[in-house]
Amino acid sequence: MKLSGLMWKAFYLIFIVFVFSSCSKKGEHTKPVINNITVSLYASAVVKAQGQYAVYSTVSGIINKVMVVPGELVKKGDQLFILDNREASLNAETSRQVLNFDQLNTQPGSDKLQGALLQVQTAKEKYRLDSSFYYRQKNLWDQNIGTQAEFDQRLLNFNTSKINYQSAVKNLGLLKAQLKNEVEISKLNYQVSQKRQTDYIVKSEIDGQVFDVAKNKGDLITPQTILATVGKPGSYYLEMEVDENDITQVKLNEPVEITMDSYKGKVFEGKVSKIYPIMDQRSRTFKVEATFLHPPDPLYPNLSAEVNIIVSVKKNVMLIPRNYLDANNEVILSDGTKAKVTTGVQDYNNVEILKGLDTTQTIYKPAE
């Protein structure tokens, strides 16, 4: 069957489109190159100020006064917040009155001591009198004067008075010790109540700057409530989390490359400055810190950043673009066949080829 001229034209157009399409798909090609590749670990990071900490109160309460505003410089010990401490003040006043009362009881003229001293004096006089009667009766008895009953009665009175006197002296000593102990306890209670009053004043722990004030006057807060954020201005570092599978590759002073959304298109250099030697069991990560070699200006706490920790640099290795490698570690050769390759390390753009290619071969980008 003969084809008409119109049908030949149609087939010709289809053939041209097919060839053009094949050439366009096959057109993106390259050859392996010998170059250096940087092996790095990626980690998201947050900018922190040196000494940065969240401000908390040690007690619950209502904020009476906010003493600072964001951006204000403070010294260690400066007041940041004052809470309502009426209950604590009442407790402190009660403790002070109890202390004063206990201290008065230790004075020589106090009722408690006066009563105990009177008992001692009375028992002493009775003991002295009964002692005199006893020895007088004993002298008579030694001369065979008097009766056995009279002598026994004087002896009983003498021994009883002696015991009573000794007991009164002992009770006086115990009372003095008890009163002294009560004063010491009252002093401690008063000191605790005074300290409790200071707990209602939240102070800065460092010389620094108030980056944020999170609560206002009248707010009810607890010890779990963040009141503010304070840190040292002008001195910043990066805090990042590194997966447990990668942490053994991270070493102190390893170089890092830092990028931030706040400084798009710029890469800043830094180094690993601290590795915390314990894993967070919830996230299975380690906290790692890095410092800027030449920090950008300005910087602000809690800015987000992306960090590449440079673990090593391999020199003079064979590289191809990562997007030329398919999911089966195969590349497309110039004749359309696929070749299996063995890969090594890789970065965001390139991958190392250990086996399966040489620098003379052309490879094509797989169709997406």
Short mmCIF file of C-alpha atoms in Angstrom, two decimals:
data_model
loop_
_atom_site.label_atom_id
_atom_site.label_comp_id
_atom_site.label_asym_id
_atom_site.label_seq_id
_atom_site.Cartn_x
_atom_site.Cartn_y
_atom_site.Cartn_z
CA MET A 1 0.00 0.00 0.00
CA LYS A 2 1.37 3.33 -1.00
CA LEU A 3 1.37 6.22 1.46
CA SER A 4 0.05 9.54 0.36
CA GLY A 5 2.23 12.65 0.46
CA LEU A 6 0.32 13.94 3.48
CA MET A 7 0.99 10.75 5.46
CA TRP A 8 4.70 10.86 4.58
CA LYS A 9 4.86 14.38 5.92
CA ALA A 10 3.19 13.27 9.17
CA PHE A 11 5.67 10.40 9.65
CA TYR A 12 8.53 12.74 8.88
CA LEU A 13 7.37 15.22 11.53
CA ILE A 14 6.99 12.44 14.13
CA PHE A 15 10.49 11.19 13.31
CA ILE A 16 11.93 14.71 13.67
CA VAL A 17 10.17 15.23 17.03
CA PHE A 18 11.42 11.84 18.26
CA VAL A 19 14.99 12.57 17.24
CA PHE A 20 14.85 16.06 18.70
CA SER A 21 13.37 14.76 21.93
CA SER A 22 15.99 12.02 22.20
CA CYS A 23 18.78 14.49 21.54
CA SER A 24 17.44 16.96 24.06
CA LYS A 25 17.15 14.27 26.75
CA LYS A 26 20.57 12.93 25.91
CA GLY A 27 22.04 16.36 25.55
CA GLU A 28 23.02 17.00 29.22
CA HIS A 29 26.29 15.18 29.55
CA THR A 30 29.63 15.43 31.29
CA LYS A 31 32.82 13.53 32.01
CA PRO A 32 34.31 12.51 35.36
CA VAL A 33 36.83 15.03 36.66
CA ILE A 34 39.72 14.78 39.08
CA ASN A 35 39.29 17.26 41.90
CA ASN A 36 39.11 17.64 45.67
CA ILE A 37 35.96 16.91 47.67
CA THR A 38 35.09 18.10 51.13
CA VAL A 39 33.47 15.60 53.48
CA SER A 40 31.16 17.39 55.87
CA LEU A 41 28.29 16.78 58.31
CA TYR A 42 25.20 18.93 58.17
CA ALA A 43 23.53 20.30 61.28
CA SER A 44 20.90 22.93 61.92
CA ALA A 45 21.96 25.51 64.48
CA VAL A 46 20.76 28.43 66.56
CA VAL A 47 22.75 31.56 67.38
CA LYS A 48 23.22 32.00 71.14
CA ALA A 49 24.77 34.79 73.18
CA GLN A 50 27.50 33.88 75.66
CA GLY A 51 25.94 33.28 79.06
CA GLN A 52 22.44 33.35 77.57
CA TYR A 53 19.84 31.95 79.94
CA ALA A 54 16.10 31.96 80.51
CA VAL A 55 15.03 33.86 83.62
CA TYR A 56 12.78 31.99 86.06
CA SER A 57 11.36 32.70 89.49
CA THR A 58 11.91 30.22 92.31
CA VAL A 59 8.40 30.88 93.66
CA SER A 60 4.90 31.30 92.29
CA GLY A 61 3.19 34.66 92.48
CA ILE A 62 1.83 37.73 90.78
CA ILE A 63 4.23 40.20 89.15
CA ASN A 64 4.04 43.57 90.92
CA LYS A 65 6.75 45.38 88.96
CA VAL A 66 8.73 44.80 85.77
CA MET A 67 12.02 46.60 86.31
CA VAL A 68 13.58 46.26 82.83
CA VAL A 69 12.76 46.55 79.13
CA PRO A 70 14.14 44.58 76.15
CA GLY A 71 17.57 45.82 75.11
CA GLU A 72 18.46 47.20 78.53
CA LEU A 73 21.93 46.51 79.93
CA VAL A 74 22.00 45.06 83.43
CA LYS A 75 24.57 44.17 86.08
CA LYS A 76 24.71 40.98 88.09
CA GLY A 77 22.25 41.34 90.97
CA ASP A 78 20.09 44.00 89.31
CA GLN A 79 16.37 43.57 89.92
CA LEU A 80 14.40 42.31 86.92
CA PHE A 81 10.99 41.51 88.42
CA ILE A 82 9.32 42.06 91.80
CA LEU A 83 6.51 39.70 92.83
CA ASP A 84 3.75 40.27 95.36
CA ASN A 85 5.28 39.13 98.67
CA ARG A 86 2.66 40.13 101.25
CA GLU A 87 2.32 36.60 102.59
CA ALA A 88 6.10 36.23 102.83
CA SER A 89 6.35 39.58 104.63
CA LEU A 90 3.74 38.51 107.18
CA ASN A 91 5.58 35.23 107.76
CA ALA A 92 8.85 37.12 108.23
CA GLU A 93 7.25 39.50 110.75
CA THR A 94 5.75 36.58 112.67
CA SER A 95 9.14 34.84 112.73
CA ARG A 96 10.79 38.03 113.97
CA GLN A 97 8.29 38.35 116.84
CA VAL A 98 8.80 34.71 117.83
CA LEU A 99 12.57 35.28 117.85
CA ASN A 100 12.23 38.36 120.03
CA PHE A 101 10.02 36.46 122.48
CA ASP A 102 12.44 33.53 122.67
CA GLN A 103 15.37 35.90 123.20
CA LEU A 104 13.53 37.60 126.06
CA ASN A 105 13.01 34.21 127.73
CA THR A 106 16.79 33.76 127.91
CA GLN A 107 17.27 37.00 129.86
CA PRO A 108 18.02 36.56 133.63
CA GLY A 109 14.83 38.37 134.64
CA SER A 110 12.48 36.35 132.44
CA ASP A 111 9.55 34.58 134.07
CA LYS A 112 10.72 31.12 133.02
CA LEU A 113 14.26 31.53 134.34
CA GLN A 114 13.08 33.39 137.44
CA GLY A 115 10.74 30.53 138.33
CA ALA A 116 13.46 27.92 137.84
CA LEU A 117 15.98 29.95 139.88
CA LEU A 118 13.44 30.32 142.69
CA GLN A 119 12.95 26.55 142.74
CA VAL A 120 16.71 26.08 142.97
CA GLN A 121 17.01 28.59 145.84
CA THR A 122 14.06 27.06 147.71
CA ALA A 123 15.43 23.56 147.29
CA LYS A 124 18.86 24.76 148.37
CA GLU A 125 17.52 26.36 151.57
CA LYS A 126 15.51 23.24 152.37
CA TYR A 127 18.57 21.08 151.72
CA ARG A 128 20.75 23.30 153.94
CA LEU A 129 18.18 23.24 156.77
CA ASP A 130 17.57 19.48 156.60
CA SER A 131 21.33 18.93 156.42
CA SER A 132 21.77 20.93 159.64
CA PHE A 133 19.00 18.98 161.40
CA TYR A 134 20.44 15.67 160.23
CA TYR A 135 24.00 16.28 161.44
CA ARG A 136 22.71 17.64 164.77
CA GLN A 137 20.55 14.54 165.23
CA LYS A 138 23.46 12.34 164.19
CA ASN A 139 25.71 13.89 166.88
CA LEU A 140 23.01 13.22 169.48
CA TRP A 141 22.53 9.68 168.20
CA ASP A 142 26.28 9.06 168.40
CA GLN A 143 25.94 10.03 172.11
CA ASN A 144 23.02 7.63 172.51
CA ILE A 145 20.61 10.54 172.81
CA GLY A 146 17.27 10.44 170.99
CA THR A 147 15.33 7.68 169.30
CA GLN A 148 15.91 5.63 166.16
CA ALA A 149 12.74 7.03 164.65
CA GLU A 150 13.93 10.62 165.09
CA PHE A 151 17.29 9.83 163.49
CA ASP A 152 15.68 7.97 160.56
CA GLN A 153 13.30 10.85 159.93
CA ARG A 154 16.13 13.39 159.84
CA LEU A 155 18.10 11.15 157.45
CA LEU A 156 15.09 10.78 155.17
CA ASN A 157 14.48 14.52 155.10
CA PHE A 158 18.18 15.15 154.40
CA ASN A 159 18.32 12.72 151.46
CA THR A 160 15.03 13.98 150.01
CA SER A 161 16.15 17.61 150.20
CA LYS A 162 19.47 16.71 148.58
CA ILE A 163 17.73 14.98 145.66
CA ASN A 164 15.26 17.84 145.24
CA TYR A 165 18.07 20.39 145.20
CA GLN A 166 20.10 18.43 142.65
CA SER A 167 16.97 17.99 140.52
CA ALA A 168 16.22 21.73 140.65
CA VAL A 169 19.79 22.56 139.55
CA LYS A 170 19.54 20.06 136.71
CA ASN A 171 16.16 21.41 135.59
CA LEU A 172 17.59 24.92 135.54
CA GLY A 173 20.40 23.77 133.26
CA LEU A 174 17.97 21.94 130.98
CA LEU A 175 15.73 24.99 130.82
CA LYS A 176 18.63 27.24 129.83
CA ALA A 177 19.65 24.78 127.10
CA GLN A 178 16.06 24.51 125.90
CA LEU A 179 15.63 28.28 125.76
CA LYS A 180 18.94 28.64 123.92
CA ASN A 181 17.87 25.97 121.42
CA GLU A 182 14.53 27.72 120.88
CA VAL A 183 16.38 30.95 120.11
CA GLU A 184 18.59 29.18 117.54
CA ILE A 185 15.56 27.60 115.87
CA SER A 186 13.76 30.94 115.82
CA LYS A 187 16.83 32.58 114.27
CA LEU A 188 16.88 29.97 111.51
CA ASN A 189 13.15 30.36 110.89
CA TYR A 190 13.56 34.12 110.72
CA GLN A 191 16.49 33.83 108.31
CA VAL A 192 14.48 31.44 106.12
CA SER A 193 11.52 33.81 106.11
CA GLN A 194 13.80 36.70 105.20
CA LYS A 195 15.33 34.63 102.38
CA ARG A 196 11.83 33.75 101.30
CA GLN A 197 11.13 37.45 100.92
CA THR A 198 14.14 37.87 98.62
CA ASP A 199 12.82 34.99 96.46
CA TYR A 200 10.06 37.35 95.38
CA ILE A 201 12.69 39.61 93.81
CA VAL A 202 14.06 38.12 90.57
CA LYS A 203 17.60 39.35 89.87
CA SER A 204 20.04 39.09 86.99
CA GLU A 205 22.64 36.34 87.33
CA ILE A 206 25.17 38.02 85.01
CA ASP A 207 26.36 41.31 83.58
CA GLY A 208 24.59 41.38 80.24
CA GLN A 209 21.64 42.56 78.20
CA VAL A 210 17.93 41.83 78.46
CA PHE A 211 17.07 40.33 75.09
CA ASP A 212 13.40 39.70 75.83
CA VAL A 213 10.79 40.34 78.52
CA ALA A 214 8.10 37.68 78.29
CA LYS A 215 5.76 38.67 81.14
CA ASN A 216 3.98 41.81 82.26
CA LYS A 217 2.79 43.38 85.50
CA GLY A 218 -0.17 41.48 86.93
CA ASP A 219 0.70 38.15 85.32
CA LEU A 220 0.48 35.05 87.51
CA ILE A 221 3.66 33.01 87.15
CA THR A 222 5.10 29.74 88.43
CA PRO A 223 8.69 28.44 88.72
CA GLN A 224 8.21 26.89 85.25
CA THR A 225 7.34 30.25 83.61
CA ILE A 226 10.02 31.95 81.47
CA LEU A 227 10.08 35.61 82.49
CA ALA A 228 12.88 36.96 80.29
CA THR A 229 16.02 36.10 78.34
CA VAL A 230 19.38 37.57 79.34
CA GLY A 231 22.86 37.16 77.83
CA LYS A 232 26.10 38.92 77.00
CA PRO A 233 25.75 41.18 73.94
CA GLY A 234 28.37 41.15 71.21
CA SER A 235 29.63 37.65 72.00
CA TYR A 236 27.84 34.90 70.09
CA TYR A 237 28.24 31.22 69.29
CA LEU A 238 26.29 28.49 67.49
CA GLU A 239 24.48 25.67 69.24
CA MET A 240 23.67 22.62 67.14
CA GLU A 241 22.57 19.01 67.51
CA VAL A 242 24.58 16.23 65.89
CA ASP A 243 23.13 12.76 65.36
CA GLU A 244 24.60 9.92 67.40
CA ASN A 245 25.68 8.19 64.17
CA ASP A 246 27.88 11.16 63.25
CA ILE A 247 29.22 12.40 66.60
CA THR A 248 32.38 10.25 66.51
CA GLN A 249 33.51 12.14 63.40
CA VAL A 250 33.26 15.54 65.11
CA LYS A 251 36.43 16.84 66.75
CA LEU A 252 37.30 20.04 68.58
CA ASN A 253 38.59 22.88 66.36
CA GLU A 254 37.29 21.24 63.16
CA PRO A 255 36.38 23.97 60.64
CA VAL A 256 32.74 24.70 59.92
CA GLU A 257 30.93 26.61 57.18
CA ILE A 258 27.94 28.63 58.31
CA THR A 259 25.03 29.99 56.29
CA MET A 260 22.09 32.00 57.61
CA ASP A 261 18.83 33.20 56.11
CA SER A 262 19.63 36.63 57.55
CA TYR A 263 22.75 36.78 55.36
CA LYS A 264 21.67 35.04 52.17
CA GLY A 265 24.43 34.17 49.74
CA LYS A 266 27.19 34.50 52.33
CA VAL A 267 29.22 31.74 53.92
CA PHE A 268 30.94 32.36 57.27
CA GLU A 269 33.82 30.36 58.67
CA GLY A 270 34.03 29.00 62.18
CA LYS A 271 35.28 26.09 64.24
CA VAL A 272 33.93 23.52 66.68
CA SER A 273 34.47 24.91 70.18
CA LYS A 274 32.68 22.49 72.49
CA ILE A 275 31.26 18.96 72.41
CA TYR A 276 28.93 17.96 75.22
CA PRO A 277 29.86 14.41 76.28
CA ILE A 278 26.32 13.12 76.87
CA MET A 279 23.54 12.16 74.48
CA ASP A 280 19.99 13.47 74.72
CA GLN A 281 18.06 10.21 74.95
CA ARG A 282 14.88 11.70 73.50
CA SER A 283 16.40 13.11 70.30
CA ARG A 284 19.40 10.72 70.16
CA THR A 285 21.66 13.70 69.49
CA PHE A 286 24.68 15.41 71.04
CA LYS A 287 24.88 19.15 71.65
CA VAL A 288 27.84 20.76 69.89
CA GLU A 289 28.93 24.40 69.91
CA ALA A 290 30.86 26.35 67.28
CA THR A 291 32.27 29.87 67.20
CA PHE A 292 32.56 32.33 64.32
CA LEU A 293 36.07 33.20 63.11
CA HIS A 294 34.76 36.48 61.71
CA PRO A 295 31.18 36.95 62.92
CA PRO A 296 28.82 39.11 60.88
CA ASP A 297 27.57 42.33 62.39
CA PRO A 298 24.91 42.55 63.65
CA LEU A 299 23.97 39.22 65.18
CA TYR A 300 20.96 38.43 67.34
CA PRO A 301 20.15 35.54 69.69
CA ASN A 302 18.01 32.69 68.33
CA LEU A 303 18.78 33.38 64.66
CA SER A 304 18.65 30.12 62.71
CA ALA A 305 21.68 28.84 60.83
CA GLU A 306 22.88 25.86 58.84
CA VAL A 307 26.30 24.43 59.60
CA ASN A 308 28.54 22.09 57.64
CA ILE A 309 31.16 20.54 59.89
CA ILE A 310 34.14 19.80 57.65
CA VAL A 311 35.29 16.34 58.68
CA SER A 312 37.96 15.88 56.01
CA VAL A 313 39.09 16.91 52.51
CA LYS A 314 39.93 14.17 49.98
CA LYS A 315 42.28 15.36 47.26
CA ASN A 316 42.61 14.31 43.63
CA VAL A 317 39.64 11.96 43.46
CA MET A 318 37.31 11.20 40.55
CA LEU A 319 34.03 13.08 40.79
CA ILE A 320 30.73 13.24 38.94
CA PRO A 321 27.62 15.30 39.70
CA ARG A 322 25.27 13.55 42.12
CA ASN A 323 22.27 13.98 39.82
CA TYR A 324 23.99 11.88 37.13
CA LEU A 325 23.78 8.84 39.41
CA ASP A 326 20.50 6.92 39.61
CA ALA A 327 19.05 5.09 42.60
CA ASN A 328 20.86 1.86 41.62
CA ASN A 329 24.31 3.50 41.54
CA GLU A 330 24.33 3.37 37.75
CA VAL A 331 25.25 5.97 35.10
CA ILE A 332 24.18 6.26 31.46
CA LEU A 333 27.03 5.94 28.95
CA SER A 334 27.21 7.55 25.51
CA ASP A 335 25.93 4.40 23.80
CA GLY A 336 22.80 4.41 25.96
CA THR A 337 23.88 1.50 28.17
CA LYS A 338 24.18 1.71 31.91
CA ALA A 339 27.32 1.10 33.94
CA LYS A 340 27.39 0.11 37.58
CA VAL A 341 29.81 2.24 39.62
CA THR A 342 31.24 2.09 43.13
CA THR A 343 30.90 5.35 45.02
CA GLY A 344 32.80 6.88 47.92
CA VAL A 345 32.14 10.08 49.80
CA GLN A 346 29.83 12.80 48.54
CA ASP A 347 28.84 16.40 49.18
CA TYR A 348 25.78 18.36 48.11
CA ASN A 349 26.84 18.50 44.45
CA ASN A 350 29.35 15.74 43.69
CA VAL A 351 30.01 12.10 44.46
CA GLU A 352 33.32 10.24 44.43
CA ILE A 353 33.67 7.35 41.93
CA LEU A 354 35.91 4.53 43.10
CA LYS A 355 35.26 1.99 40.29
CA GLY A 356 33.36 1.68 37.04
CA LEU A 357 34.37 4.87 35.18
CA ASP A 358 37.35 6.76 33.90
CA THR A 359 37.83 10.38 32.93
CA THR A 360 37.58 9.65 29.20
CA GLN A 361 34.00 8.41 29.31
CA THR A 362 31.02 10.63 28.71
CA ILE A 363 27.95 10.13 30.86
CA TYR A 364 24.44 11.46 30.48
CA LYS A 365 22.00 12.83 33.01
CA PRO A 366 19.09 10.48 33.64
CA ALA A 367 15.64 11.64 32.61
CA GLU A 368 13.65 13.01 35.50
#
